[in-house]
Amino acid sequence: MLMFIFGLVLAAVTLLMFGTGLSSDRVVCYPLRNPGDSKIMNLLDEYLTQVSSLKDFSIKTSLMNCYQNESIYNVLNLRSQFDVDTISNKFDISNFLDQMYSHLNGILDEDFEILSPENLRTLEDLKDFDPSINFDQFQDELKQNFTNLSLNEISKKLEELVVNIQDQGDLDDVKTEVQLSILHINTYDEKLLQPMKELANKVIDISKQLDTDLKMNSSSFSEAIDKLLNEIQEAQTVLRKEGADILQKVAKEFGNMVLNQVDSFLDRVTYVIKEEFGQCGPMNAAINATLTAACDKIILPWNGFWLSLLLSLVLFIPTIIVSVKLASLYQKYKQFGGQYVETRGGKRGKKKGKKSKYYEDRPQNMGGEVVSREHATGSHPPDTRYSDMAPKFDTSNNNHLTYY
């Protein structure tokens, strides 16, 4: 009885432990691995919808998007809070450009003037101005009379003179003066003449550029002024007639270029936010690692252990019950002293006139061996309904069994 009670207690504990592990697997592991098919996730979403202000947020959808390595914008369903596709509409660049185009219509009047009449008269007066500068002669003078001068030749001639008078002792003072002059000439050439030549070359370049600028790609300064006045008049006429259209065209080209750049940038930002920013791959890896460590390594072995123990107990308890029943039958068997009677009535119907044998098992306390007794059989076999009953034992006779 004590073993039976202990088995029941152990079965209850095993059932509790197995139920805990199975509940953990069905409530935690399965919903996290299969959020789309989990009723737990549906219940959580319904509860969040009732108690939270985030009506469009779904844990099931978030987990499914996270397992597909979606961005945080799609995982948390941030579209319900702000739609990145409408960012370009908030800047309203097209409307701003349209307003700018409309302001360009009246920017040029019909009496538009590039230069005022006073400035035009100044240019007319400047046309009669003669610079009277012969730049060609000026450049020639600088090249021939100034830059061609070389003190090195003078210094070489004086050095030859010193060599010629070197052997004449009465000319030592002259030789010293000549050597001093050579030193001065070299110093003048290095410190004065060479920098002056460089400046002269710069002056020549400036004069050439000035001559070109004054003529403005014309043969003379006067012709250049006439050409400039004509170009101003032509430009003024074109701007008065077609200036607004030209400005509109240029402004639209510039505006379209800016708009395309801004749209391209916004499209790039929108794509990055929706597809690449905050991808859920690391979170997915962390969730899978946690599920593997907790569910596969702990909960599943836990459930397997307690399930095997529970099945063992399920087989053990009926075994105990059967054992108790057999034990009670065995106790009843011992109450008859261990005797038994073996009959062979299976062949009675086949052979008539033969005697059957009854085998008797004497108790150990009575001594003797198993003996068989023959008796005549009738035409009908004896009734076998009571063949399995124990023989009646008469204790008055210690040497043999008596049948009734």
mmCIF file of C-alpha atoms in Angstrom:
data_model
loop_
_atom_site.group_PDB
_atom_site.id
_atom_site.type_symbol
_atom_site.label_atom_id
_atom_site.label_comp_id
_atom_site.label_asym_id
_atom_site.label_seq_id
_atom_site.Cartn_x
_atom_site.Cartn_y
_atom_site.Cartn_z
ATOM 1 C CA MET A 1 0.000 0.000 0.000
ATOM 2 C CA LEU A 2 2.841 2.358 0.850
ATOM 3 C CA MET A 3 4.433 1.722 -2.526
ATOM 4 C CA PHE A 4 1.121 2.481 -4.213
ATOM 5 C CA ILE A 5 0.807 5.832 -2.396
ATOM 6 C CA PHE A 6 4.417 6.715 -3.185
ATOM 7 C CA GLY A 7 3.794 5.949 -6.848
ATOM 8 C CA LEU A 8 0.751 8.221 -6.903
ATOM 9 C CA VAL A 9 2.699 11.087 -5.297
ATOM 10 C CA LEU A 10 5.578 10.627 -7.714
ATOM 11 C CA ALA A 11 3.140 10.542 -10.622
ATOM 12 C CA ALA A 12 1.532 13.800 -9.460
ATOM 13 C CA VAL A 13 4.937 15.514 -9.165
ATOM 14 C CA THR A 14 5.980 14.175 -12.561
ATOM 15 C CA LEU A 15 2.735 15.334 -14.139
ATOM 16 C CA LEU A 16 3.218 18.804 -12.624
ATOM 17 C CA MET A 17 6.795 19.081 -13.885
ATOM 18 C CA PHE A 18 5.884 17.816 -17.336
ATOM 19 C CA GLY A 19 2.937 20.211 -17.496
ATOM 20 C CA THR A 20 5.217 23.112 -16.561
ATOM 21 C CA GLY A 21 7.731 22.243 -19.281
ATOM 22 C CA LEU A 22 5.044 21.618 -21.875
ATOM 23 C CA SER A 23 3.332 24.905 -21.025
ATOM 24 C CA SER A 24 6.632 26.757 -21.344
ATOM 25 C CA ASP A 25 7.216 25.202 -24.752
ATOM 26 C CA ARG A 26 3.722 26.007 -26.032
ATOM 27 C CA VAL A 27 3.510 29.483 -24.484
ATOM 28 C CA VAL A 28 7.054 30.739 -25.118
ATOM 29 C CA CYS A 29 9.007 28.637 -27.608
ATOM 30 C CA TYR A 30 6.369 27.809 -30.191
ATOM 31 C CA PRO A 31 4.891 31.358 -30.449
ATOM 32 C CA LEU A 32 8.343 32.888 -30.860
ATOM 33 C CA ARG A 33 9.313 30.411 -33.564
ATOM 34 C CA ASN A 34 5.974 30.366 -35.377
ATOM 35 C CA PRO A 35 4.310 33.714 -34.686
ATOM 36 C CA GLY A 36 2.049 33.446 -37.716
ATOM 37 C CA ASP A 37 0.380 30.223 -36.511
ATOM 38 C CA SER A 38 0.285 31.012 -32.799
ATOM 39 C CA LYS A 39 -2.969 31.768 -31.007
ATOM 40 C CA ILE A 40 -0.942 33.241 -28.133
ATOM 41 C CA MET A 41 0.286 35.989 -30.443
ATOM 42 C CA ASN A 42 -3.265 36.681 -31.586
ATOM 43 C CA LEU A 43 -4.392 37.022 -27.973
ATOM 44 C CA LEU A 44 -1.476 39.365 -27.188
ATOM 45 C CA ASP A 45 -2.290 41.530 -30.202
ATOM 46 C CA GLU A 46 -5.935 41.739 -29.170
ATOM 47 C CA TYR A 47 -4.938 42.679 -25.628
ATOM 48 C CA LEU A 48 -2.535 45.386 -26.830
ATOM 49 C CA THR A 49 -5.223 46.763 -29.103
ATOM 50 C CA GLN A 50 -7.580 47.108 -26.151
ATOM 51 C CA VAL A 51 -5.214 48.568 -23.545
ATOM 52 C CA SER A 52 -2.685 50.466 -25.689
ATOM 53 C CA SER A 53 -2.895 53.487 -27.929
ATOM 54 C CA LEU A 54 -0.811 51.711 -30.580
ATOM 55 C CA LYS A 55 -3.735 50.361 -32.549
ATOM 56 C CA ASP A 56 -1.685 49.489 -35.630
ATOM 57 C CA PHE A 57 1.137 47.711 -33.794
ATOM 58 C CA SER A 58 1.191 43.900 -33.924
ATOM 59 C CA ILE A 59 3.688 41.710 -32.112
ATOM 60 C CA LYS A 60 3.052 38.859 -34.537
ATOM 61 C CA THR A 61 3.689 41.021 -37.599
ATOM 62 C CA SER A 62 6.757 42.601 -35.989
ATOM 63 C CA LEU A 63 8.330 39.214 -35.272
ATOM 64 C CA MET A 64 7.587 37.926 -38.768
ATOM 65 C CA ASN A 65 9.156 41.044 -40.325
ATOM 66 C CA CYS A 66 12.133 40.785 -37.981
ATOM 67 C CA TYR A 67 12.751 37.169 -39.022
ATOM 68 C CA GLN A 68 12.844 38.400 -42.644
ATOM 69 C CA ASN A 69 15.558 40.974 -41.769
ATOM 70 C CA GLU A 70 13.290 43.935 -42.415
ATOM 71 C CA SER A 71 14.184 47.470 -41.313
ATOM 72 C CA ILE A 72 13.027 48.959 -38.023
ATOM 73 C CA TYR A 73 10.577 51.104 -39.980
ATOM 74 C CA ASN A 74 8.724 47.985 -41.159
ATOM 75 C CA VAL A 75 9.238 45.937 -37.993
ATOM 76 C CA LEU A 76 7.640 48.537 -35.709
ATOM 77 C CA ASN A 77 5.134 49.614 -38.377
ATOM 78 C CA LEU A 78 6.226 53.246 -38.111
ATOM 79 C CA ARG A 79 4.253 54.046 -41.231
ATOM 80 C CA SER A 80 1.223 54.574 -38.989
ATOM 81 C CA GLN A 81 3.131 57.295 -37.109
ATOM 82 C CA PHE A 82 4.852 58.998 -40.030
ATOM 83 C CA ASP A 83 4.933 58.115 -43.697
ATOM 84 C CA VAL A 84 8.322 58.714 -45.277
ATOM 85 C CA ASP A 85 6.717 58.785 -48.713
ATOM 86 C CA THR A 86 5.119 62.131 -47.828
ATOM 87 C CA ILE A 87 8.389 63.858 -46.877
ATOM 88 C CA SER A 88 8.796 65.416 -50.310
ATOM 89 C CA ASN A 89 5.298 66.881 -50.064
ATOM 90 C CA LYS A 90 6.217 68.713 -46.864
ATOM 91 C CA PHE A 91 9.025 70.618 -48.579
ATOM 92 C CA ASP A 92 6.689 71.648 -51.425
ATOM 93 C CA ILE A 93 9.593 72.460 -53.741
ATOM 94 C CA SER A 94 7.422 72.425 -56.858
ATOM 95 C CA ASN A 95 5.131 75.107 -55.449
ATOM 96 C CA PHE A 96 8.108 77.271 -54.532
ATOM 97 C CA LEU A 97 9.521 76.964 -58.044
ATOM 98 C CA ASP A 98 6.157 77.857 -59.571
ATOM 99 C CA GLN A 99 6.032 81.012 -57.461
ATOM 100 C CA MET A 100 9.551 81.887 -58.566
ATOM 101 C CA TYR A 101 8.566 81.434 -62.209
ATOM 102 C CA SER A 102 5.556 83.699 -61.772
ATOM 103 C CA HIS A 103 7.722 86.478 -60.315
ATOM 104 C CA LEU A 104 10.003 86.347 -63.343
ATOM 105 C CA ASN A 105 7.241 87.447 -65.688
ATOM 106 C CA GLY A 106 7.394 91.124 -64.745
ATOM 107 C CA ILE A 107 11.048 91.395 -63.882
ATOM 108 C CA LEU A 108 11.947 92.970 -67.263
ATOM 109 C CA ASP A 109 9.997 96.025 -68.415
ATOM 110 C CA GLU A 110 9.606 97.134 -72.000
ATOM 111 C CA ASP A 111 11.821 100.172 -71.324
ATOM 112 C CA PHE A 112 14.541 98.064 -69.735
ATOM 113 C CA GLU A 113 18.035 99.591 -70.171
ATOM 114 C CA ILE A 114 21.367 97.954 -69.611
ATOM 115 C CA LEU A 115 23.186 101.301 -69.384
ATOM 116 C CA SER A 116 21.711 104.649 -68.566
ATOM 117 C CA PRO A 117 21.988 107.482 -71.133
ATOM 118 C CA GLU A 118 24.740 109.093 -69.063
ATOM 119 C CA ASN A 119 26.828 105.925 -69.230
ATOM 120 C CA LEU A 120 26.261 105.679 -72.956
ATOM 121 C CA ARG A 121 27.461 109.271 -73.442
ATOM 122 C CA THR A 122 30.544 108.442 -71.382
ATOM 123 C CA LEU A 123 31.346 105.594 -73.721
ATOM 124 C CA GLU A 124 30.805 107.865 -76.728
ATOM 125 C CA ASP A 125 33.284 110.348 -75.288
ATOM 126 C CA LEU A 126 35.711 107.559 -74.499
ATOM 127 C CA LYS A 127 35.613 106.494 -78.143
ATOM 128 C CA ASP A 128 37.348 109.737 -79.144
ATOM 129 C CA PHE A 129 40.088 109.213 -76.567
ATOM 130 C CA ASP A 130 43.481 108.386 -78.074
ATOM 131 C CA PRO A 131 45.815 106.695 -75.628
ATOM 132 C CA SER A 132 48.733 107.823 -77.847
ATOM 133 C CA ILE A 133 50.867 105.060 -76.437
ATOM 134 C CA ASN A 134 53.012 103.198 -78.877
ATOM 135 C CA PHE A 135 53.226 99.900 -77.061
ATOM 136 C CA ASP A 136 55.388 98.354 -79.760
ATOM 137 C CA GLN A 137 58.042 101.056 -79.487
ATOM 138 C CA PHE A 138 57.896 100.914 -75.710
ATOM 139 C CA GLN A 139 58.556 97.178 -75.756
ATOM 140 C CA ASP A 140 61.401 97.559 -78.249
ATOM 141 C CA GLU A 141 63.106 100.175 -76.085
ATOM 142 C CA LEU A 142 62.956 97.951 -73.066
ATOM 143 C CA LYS A 143 64.353 94.999 -74.976
ATOM 144 C CA GLN A 144 67.210 96.811 -76.766
ATOM 145 C CA ASN A 145 68.437 99.608 -74.506
ATOM 146 C CA PHE A 146 67.865 98.085 -71.118
ATOM 147 C CA THR A 147 67.565 94.366 -71.017
ATOM 148 C CA ASN A 148 70.361 93.753 -73.524
ATOM 149 C CA LEU A 149 72.936 95.380 -71.276
ATOM 150 C CA SER A 150 75.332 92.811 -69.792
ATOM 151 C CA LEU A 151 77.838 93.638 -67.038
ATOM 152 C CA ASN A 152 79.321 90.174 -67.256
ATOM 153 C CA GLU A 153 81.151 91.085 -70.456
ATOM 154 C CA ILE A 154 82.676 94.165 -68.816
ATOM 155 C CA SER A 155 83.745 92.039 -65.864
ATOM 156 C CA LYS A 156 85.432 89.514 -68.178
ATOM 157 C CA LYS A 157 87.360 92.250 -70.040
ATOM 158 C CA LEU A 158 88.654 93.678 -66.773
ATOM 159 C CA GLU A 159 89.750 90.225 -65.640
ATOM 160 C CA GLU A 160 91.748 89.850 -68.867
ATOM 161 C CA LEU A 161 93.350 93.220 -68.169
ATOM 162 C CA VAL A 162 94.385 92.096 -64.691
ATOM 163 C CA VAL A 163 96.010 88.992 -66.171
ATOM 164 C CA ASN A 164 97.980 91.112 -68.670
ATOM 165 C CA ILE A 165 99.393 93.528 -66.082
ATOM 166 C CA GLN A 166 100.054 90.905 -63.459
ATOM 167 C CA ASP A 167 103.789 90.673 -64.260
ATOM 168 C CA GLN A 168 104.380 94.413 -64.209
ATOM 169 C CA GLY A 169 105.330 95.408 -60.691
ATOM 170 C CA ASP A 170 104.841 99.154 -61.143
ATOM 171 C CA LEU A 171 101.122 98.580 -61.904
ATOM 172 C CA ASP A 172 100.171 96.868 -58.663
ATOM 173 C CA ASP A 173 97.987 99.783 -57.570
ATOM 174 C CA VAL A 174 96.167 99.746 -60.911
ATOM 175 C CA LYS A 175 95.654 96.011 -60.664
ATOM 176 C CA THR A 176 94.140 96.399 -57.206
ATOM 177 C CA GLU A 177 91.779 99.114 -58.398
ATOM 178 C CA VAL A 178 90.718 97.006 -61.373
ATOM 179 C CA GLN A 179 90.024 93.975 -59.166
ATOM 180 C CA LEU A 180 87.946 96.170 -56.859
ATOM 181 C CA SER A 181 86.003 97.447 -59.865
ATOM 182 C CA ILE A 182 85.351 93.862 -60.997
ATOM 183 C CA LEU A 183 83.927 93.092 -57.573
ATOM 184 C CA HIS A 184 81.641 96.148 -57.721
ATOM 185 C CA ILE A 185 80.465 95.288 -61.236
ATOM 186 C CA ASN A 186 79.562 91.732 -60.227
ATOM 187 C CA THR A 187 77.685 93.073 -57.226
ATOM 188 C CA TYR A 188 75.746 95.577 -59.366
ATOM 189 C CA ASP A 189 74.892 92.862 -61.851
ATOM 190 C CA GLU A 190 73.585 90.529 -59.159
ATOM 191 C CA LYS A 191 71.813 93.034 -56.925
ATOM 192 C CA LEU A 192 70.575 95.660 -59.393
ATOM 193 C CA LEU A 193 70.721 94.717 -63.044
ATOM 194 C CA GLN A 194 69.211 91.227 -62.874
ATOM 195 C CA PRO A 195 66.180 92.322 -60.771
ATOM 196 C CA MET A 196 65.688 95.264 -63.143
ATOM 197 C CA LYS A 197 65.685 92.897 -66.119
ATOM 198 C CA GLU A 198 63.030 90.746 -64.428
ATOM 199 C CA LEU A 199 60.883 93.810 -63.765
ATOM 200 C CA ALA A 200 61.355 94.951 -67.356
ATOM 201 C CA ASN A 201 60.129 91.596 -68.637
ATOM 202 C CA LYS A 202 57.065 91.918 -66.420
ATOM 203 C CA VAL A 203 56.444 95.435 -67.735
ATOM 204 C CA ILE A 204 56.658 94.119 -71.281
ATOM 205 C CA ASP A 205 54.091 91.396 -70.501
ATOM 206 C CA ILE A 206 51.790 93.928 -68.835
ATOM 207 C CA SER A 207 52.046 96.287 -71.789
ATOM 208 C CA LYS A 208 51.143 93.495 -74.177
ATOM 209 C CA GLN A 209 48.119 92.530 -72.074
ATOM 210 C CA LEU A 210 47.081 96.173 -71.722
ATOM 211 C CA ASP A 211 47.308 96.702 -75.462
ATOM 212 C CA THR A 212 45.131 93.621 -76.048
ATOM 213 C CA ASP A 213 42.584 94.635 -73.411
ATOM 214 C CA LEU A 214 42.262 98.186 -74.681
ATOM 215 C CA LYS A 215 41.651 97.029 -78.217
ATOM 216 C CA MET A 216 39.215 94.287 -77.054
ATOM 217 C CA ASN A 217 40.141 92.032 -79.949
ATOM 218 C CA SER A 218 39.855 94.946 -82.363
ATOM 219 C CA SER A 219 42.340 96.808 -84.465
ATOM 220 C CA SER A 220 42.102 99.991 -82.371
ATOM 221 C CA PHE A 221 40.673 101.331 -79.133
ATOM 222 C CA SER A 222 38.055 103.445 -80.940
ATOM 223 C CA GLU A 223 36.851 100.474 -82.927
ATOM 224 C CA ALA A 224 36.603 98.443 -79.739
ATOM 225 C CA ILE A 225 34.383 101.106 -78.107
ATOM 226 C CA ASP A 226 32.095 101.189 -81.157
ATOM 227 C CA LYS A 227 31.819 97.419 -81.059
ATOM 228 C CA LEU A 228 30.997 97.495 -77.340
ATOM 229 C CA LEU A 229 28.240 100.089 -77.850
ATOM 230 C CA ASN A 230 26.700 98.035 -80.630
ATOM 231 C CA GLU A 231 26.716 94.886 -78.491
ATOM 232 C CA ILE A 232 25.057 96.753 -75.621
ATOM 233 C CA GLN A 233 22.313 98.043 -77.901
ATOM 234 C CA GLU A 234 21.693 94.595 -79.368
ATOM 235 C CA ALA A 235 21.586 92.954 -75.948
ATOM 236 C CA GLN A 236 19.204 95.607 -74.679
ATOM 237 C CA THR A 237 16.871 95.061 -77.643
ATOM 238 C CA VAL A 238 16.901 91.270 -77.176
ATOM 239 C CA LEU A 239 16.219 91.551 -73.452
ATOM 240 C CA ARG A 240 13.305 93.906 -74.024
ATOM 241 C CA LYS A 241 11.686 91.535 -76.497
ATOM 242 C CA GLU A 242 12.726 88.048 -75.346
ATOM 243 C CA GLY A 243 14.253 88.651 -71.948
ATOM 244 C CA ALA A 244 11.295 87.322 -69.953
ATOM 245 C CA ASP A 245 11.138 84.122 -71.981
ATOM 246 C CA ILE A 246 14.882 83.616 -71.724
ATOM 247 C CA LEU A 247 14.806 84.103 -67.970
ATOM 248 C CA GLN A 248 11.847 81.731 -67.678
ATOM 249 C CA LYS A 249 13.662 79.085 -69.696
ATOM 250 C CA VAL A 250 16.903 79.419 -67.752
ATOM 251 C CA ALA A 251 15.052 79.486 -64.431
ATOM 252 C CA LYS A 252 13.035 76.384 -65.331
ATOM 253 C CA GLU A 253 16.133 74.501 -66.395
ATOM 254 C CA PHE A 254 17.846 75.434 -63.159
ATOM 255 C CA GLY A 255 14.714 74.666 -61.122
ATOM 256 C CA ASN A 256 14.247 71.283 -62.777
ATOM 257 C CA MET A 257 17.856 70.433 -62.101
ATOM 258 C CA VAL A 258 17.463 71.358 -58.424
ATOM 259 C CA LEU A 259 14.150 69.485 -58.218
ATOM 260 C CA ASN A 260 15.673 66.353 -59.724
ATOM 261 C CA GLN A 261 18.566 66.472 -57.292
ATOM 262 C CA VAL A 262 16.241 66.945 -54.318
ATOM 263 C CA ASP A 263 13.882 64.189 -55.489
ATOM 264 C CA SER A 264 16.800 61.837 -56.014
ATOM 265 C CA PHE A 265 18.095 62.596 -52.535
ATOM 266 C CA LEU A 266 14.655 62.138 -50.947
ATOM 267 C CA ASP A 267 14.134 58.874 -52.813
ATOM 268 C CA ARG A 268 17.464 57.648 -51.536
ATOM 269 C CA VAL A 269 16.613 58.674 -47.968
ATOM 270 C CA THR A 270 13.181 57.031 -48.240
ATOM 271 C CA TYR A 271 14.666 53.785 -49.560
ATOM 272 C CA VAL A 272 17.316 53.652 -46.843
ATOM 273 C CA ILE A 273 14.764 54.300 -44.082
ATOM 274 C CA LYS A 274 12.303 51.724 -45.399
ATOM 275 C CA GLU A 275 14.721 48.979 -46.431
ATOM 276 C CA GLU A 276 18.200 49.364 -44.913
ATOM 277 C CA PHE A 277 18.122 51.485 -41.754
ATOM 278 C CA GLY A 278 18.061 49.393 -38.563
ATOM 279 C CA GLN A 279 17.801 45.958 -40.158
ATOM 280 C CA CYS A 280 16.607 43.276 -37.734
ATOM 281 C CA GLY A 281 19.255 40.698 -38.594
ATOM 282 C CA PRO A 282 21.212 41.034 -35.303
ATOM 283 C CA MET A 283 17.987 40.886 -33.271
ATOM 284 C CA ASN A 284 16.884 37.831 -35.238
ATOM 285 C CA ALA A 285 20.196 36.127 -34.502
ATOM 286 C CA ALA A 286 19.864 36.968 -30.795
ATOM 287 C CA ILE A 287 16.302 35.582 -30.639
ATOM 288 C CA ASN A 288 17.308 32.372 -32.431
ATOM 289 C CA ALA A 289 20.305 31.915 -30.144
ATOM 290 C CA THR A 290 18.112 32.435 -27.070
ATOM 291 C CA LEU A 291 15.482 29.979 -28.331
ATOM 292 C CA THR A 292 18.156 27.402 -29.097
ATOM 293 C CA ALA A 293 19.756 27.779 -25.672
ATOM 294 C CA ALA A 294 16.499 27.860 -23.691
ATOM 295 C CA CYS A 295 14.091 25.687 -25.687
ATOM 296 C CA ASP A 296 16.292 23.143 -27.446
ATOM 297 C CA LYS A 297 18.898 22.738 -24.714
ATOM 298 C CA ILE A 298 16.727 23.040 -21.574
ATOM 299 C CA ILE A 299 12.969 22.772 -22.092
ATOM 300 C CA LEU A 300 12.936 19.919 -24.631
ATOM 301 C CA PRO A 301 15.274 17.668 -22.562
ATOM 302 C CA TRP A 302 13.243 18.620 -19.472
ATOM 303 C CA ASN A 303 10.003 17.543 -21.167
ATOM 304 C CA GLY A 304 11.566 14.358 -22.491
ATOM 305 C CA PHE A 305 12.818 13.354 -19.044
ATOM 306 C CA TRP A 306 9.542 13.936 -17.230
ATOM 307 C CA LEU A 307 7.506 12.390 -20.062
ATOM 308 C CA SER A 308 9.556 9.195 -19.930
ATOM 309 C CA LEU A 309 9.197 9.119 -16.154
ATOM 310 C CA LEU A 310 5.455 9.707 -16.437
ATOM 311 C CA LEU A 311 5.064 6.868 -18.939
ATOM 312 C CA SER A 312 7.055 4.614 -16.648
ATOM 313 C CA LEU A 313 4.719 5.473 -13.789
ATOM 314 C CA VAL A 314 1.668 4.943 -15.985
ATOM 315 C CA LEU A 315 2.903 1.399 -16.563
ATOM 316 C CA PHE A 316 4.114 1.004 -12.992
ATOM 317 C CA ILE A 317 0.845 1.805 -11.214
ATOM 318 C CA PRO A 318 -1.261 -0.810 -13.079
ATOM 319 C CA THR A 319 1.543 -3.255 -12.449
ATOM 320 C CA ILE A 320 1.256 -2.532 -8.732
ATOM 321 C CA ILE A 321 -2.518 -3.064 -8.856
ATOM 322 C CA VAL A 322 -2.133 -6.393 -10.675
ATOM 323 C CA SER A 323 0.572 -7.423 -8.236
ATOM 324 C CA VAL A 324 -1.705 -6.685 -5.271
ATOM 325 C CA LYS A 325 -4.505 -8.724 -6.827
ATOM 326 C CA LEU A 326 -2.174 -11.632 -7.480
ATOM 327 C CA ALA A 327 -0.843 -11.413 -3.956
ATOM 328 C CA SER A 328 -4.384 -11.666 -2.536
ATOM 329 C CA LEU A 329 -5.068 -14.711 -4.692
ATOM 330 C CA TYR A 330 -1.835 -16.220 -3.514
ATOM 331 C CA GLN A 331 -2.901 -15.699 0.085
ATOM 332 C CA LYS A 332 -6.190 -17.497 -0.606
ATOM 333 C CA TYR A 333 -4.239 -20.315 -2.208
ATOM 334 C CA LYS A 334 -2.111 -20.806 0.878
ATOM 335 C CA GLN A 335 -5.210 -21.134 3.065
ATOM 336 C CA PHE A 336 -5.829 -24.590 1.487
ATOM 337 C CA GLY A 337 -2.433 -25.893 2.605
ATOM 338 C CA GLY A 338 -0.912 -25.953 -0.868
ATOM 339 C CA GLN A 339 -2.783 -29.061 -2.114
ATOM 340 C CA TYR A 340 -3.893 -29.435 -5.664
ATOM 341 C CA VAL A 341 -5.616 -32.078 -7.734
ATOM 342 C CA GLU A 342 -4.693 -32.774 -11.297
ATOM 343 C CA THR A 343 -7.257 -34.413 -13.496
ATOM 344 C CA ARG A 344 -7.014 -35.651 -16.974
ATOM 345 C CA GLY A 345 -10.555 -35.613 -18.167
ATOM 346 C CA GLY A 346 -9.764 -34.611 -21.650
ATOM 347 C CA LYS A 347 -9.571 -38.223 -22.833
ATOM 348 C CA ARG A 348 -12.582 -39.612 -21.041
ATOM 349 C CA GLY A 349 -14.923 -39.245 -23.922
ATOM 350 C CA LYS A 350 -12.683 -41.130 -26.271
ATOM 351 C CA LYS A 351 -11.978 -44.345 -24.403
ATOM 352 C CA LYS A 352 -14.685 -46.064 -22.418
ATOM 353 C CA GLY A 353 -14.140 -48.786 -19.863
ATOM 354 C CA LYS A 354 -10.713 -47.511 -18.863
ATOM 355 C CA LYS A 355 -9.916 -46.205 -15.482
ATOM 356 C CA SER A 356 -8.698 -42.727 -14.962
ATOM 357 C CA LYS A 357 -6.053 -41.822 -12.445
ATOM 358 C CA TYR A 358 -6.278 -39.229 -9.717
ATOM 359 C CA TYR A 359 -3.002 -37.867 -8.476
ATOM 360 C CA GLU A 360 -2.785 -36.862 -4.911
ATOM 361 C CA ASP A 361 -0.241 -34.548 -3.428
ATOM 362 C CA ARG A 362 0.315 -35.274 0.148
ATOM 363 C CA PRO A 363 1.216 -32.428 2.441
ATOM 364 C CA GLN A 364 4.772 -32.321 3.651
ATOM 365 C CA ASN A 365 3.691 -32.700 7.246
ATOM 366 C CA MET A 366 1.887 -35.952 6.392
ATOM 367 C CA GLY A 367 4.780 -37.578 4.640
ATOM 368 C CA GLY A 368 4.569 -39.853 1.688
ATOM 369 C CA GLU A 369 4.732 -39.262 -1.993
ATOM 370 C CA VAL A 370 2.331 -38.456 -4.706
ATOM 371 C CA VAL A 371 0.152 -41.513 -5.322
ATOM 372 C CA SER A 372 -2.335 -42.337 -8.004
ATOM 373 C CA ARG A 373 -5.518 -44.260 -7.580
ATOM 374 C CA GLU A 374 -7.486 -45.970 -10.285
ATOM 375 C CA HIS A 375 -11.210 -46.149 -10.335
ATOM 376 C CA ALA A 376 -13.707 -47.317 -12.784
ATOM 377 C CA THR A 377 -15.271 -44.869 -15.049
ATOM 378 C CA GLY A 378 -18.861 -45.029 -15.996
ATOM 379 C CA SER A 379 -20.415 -44.672 -19.311
ATOM 380 C CA HIS A 380 -20.601 -40.974 -18.776
ATOM 381 C CA PRO A 381 -17.668 -38.813 -17.778
ATOM 382 C CA PRO A 382 -17.925 -37.245 -14.363
ATOM 383 C CA ASP A 383 -19.106 -33.717 -14.037
ATOM 384 C CA THR A 384 -16.136 -31.424 -14.523
ATOM 385 C CA ARG A 385 -17.777 -28.333 -13.148
ATOM 386 C CA TYR A 386 -16.058 -28.833 -9.817
ATOM 387 C CA SER A 387 -12.780 -30.193 -11.086
ATOM 388 C CA ASP A 388 -10.916 -27.008 -10.201
ATOM 389 C CA MET A 389 -12.086 -27.035 -6.588
ATOM 390 C CA ALA A 390 -9.657 -27.988 -3.867
ATOM 391 C CA PRO A 391 -10.277 -31.452 -2.354
ATOM 392 C CA LYS A 392 -11.947 -31.748 0.970
ATOM 393 C CA PHE A 393 -9.479 -32.877 3.567
ATOM 394 C CA ASP A 394 -10.296 -35.048 6.559
ATOM 395 C CA THR A 395 -7.795 -34.449 9.324
ATOM 396 C CA SER A 396 -8.903 -37.530 11.251
ATOM 397 C CA ASN A 397 -6.918 -39.751 8.947
ATOM 398 C CA ASN A 398 -3.250 -38.895 8.685
ATOM 399 C CA ASN A 399 -2.391 -41.446 6.029
ATOM 400 C CA HIS A 400 -4.703 -40.773 3.116
ATOM 401 C CA LEU A 401 -7.078 -38.270 1.597
ATOM 402 C CA THR A 402 -10.766 -38.775 1.630
ATOM 403 C CA TYR A 403 -12.930 -37.523 -1.229
ATOM 404 C CA TYR A 404 -16.584 -36.714 -0.837
#
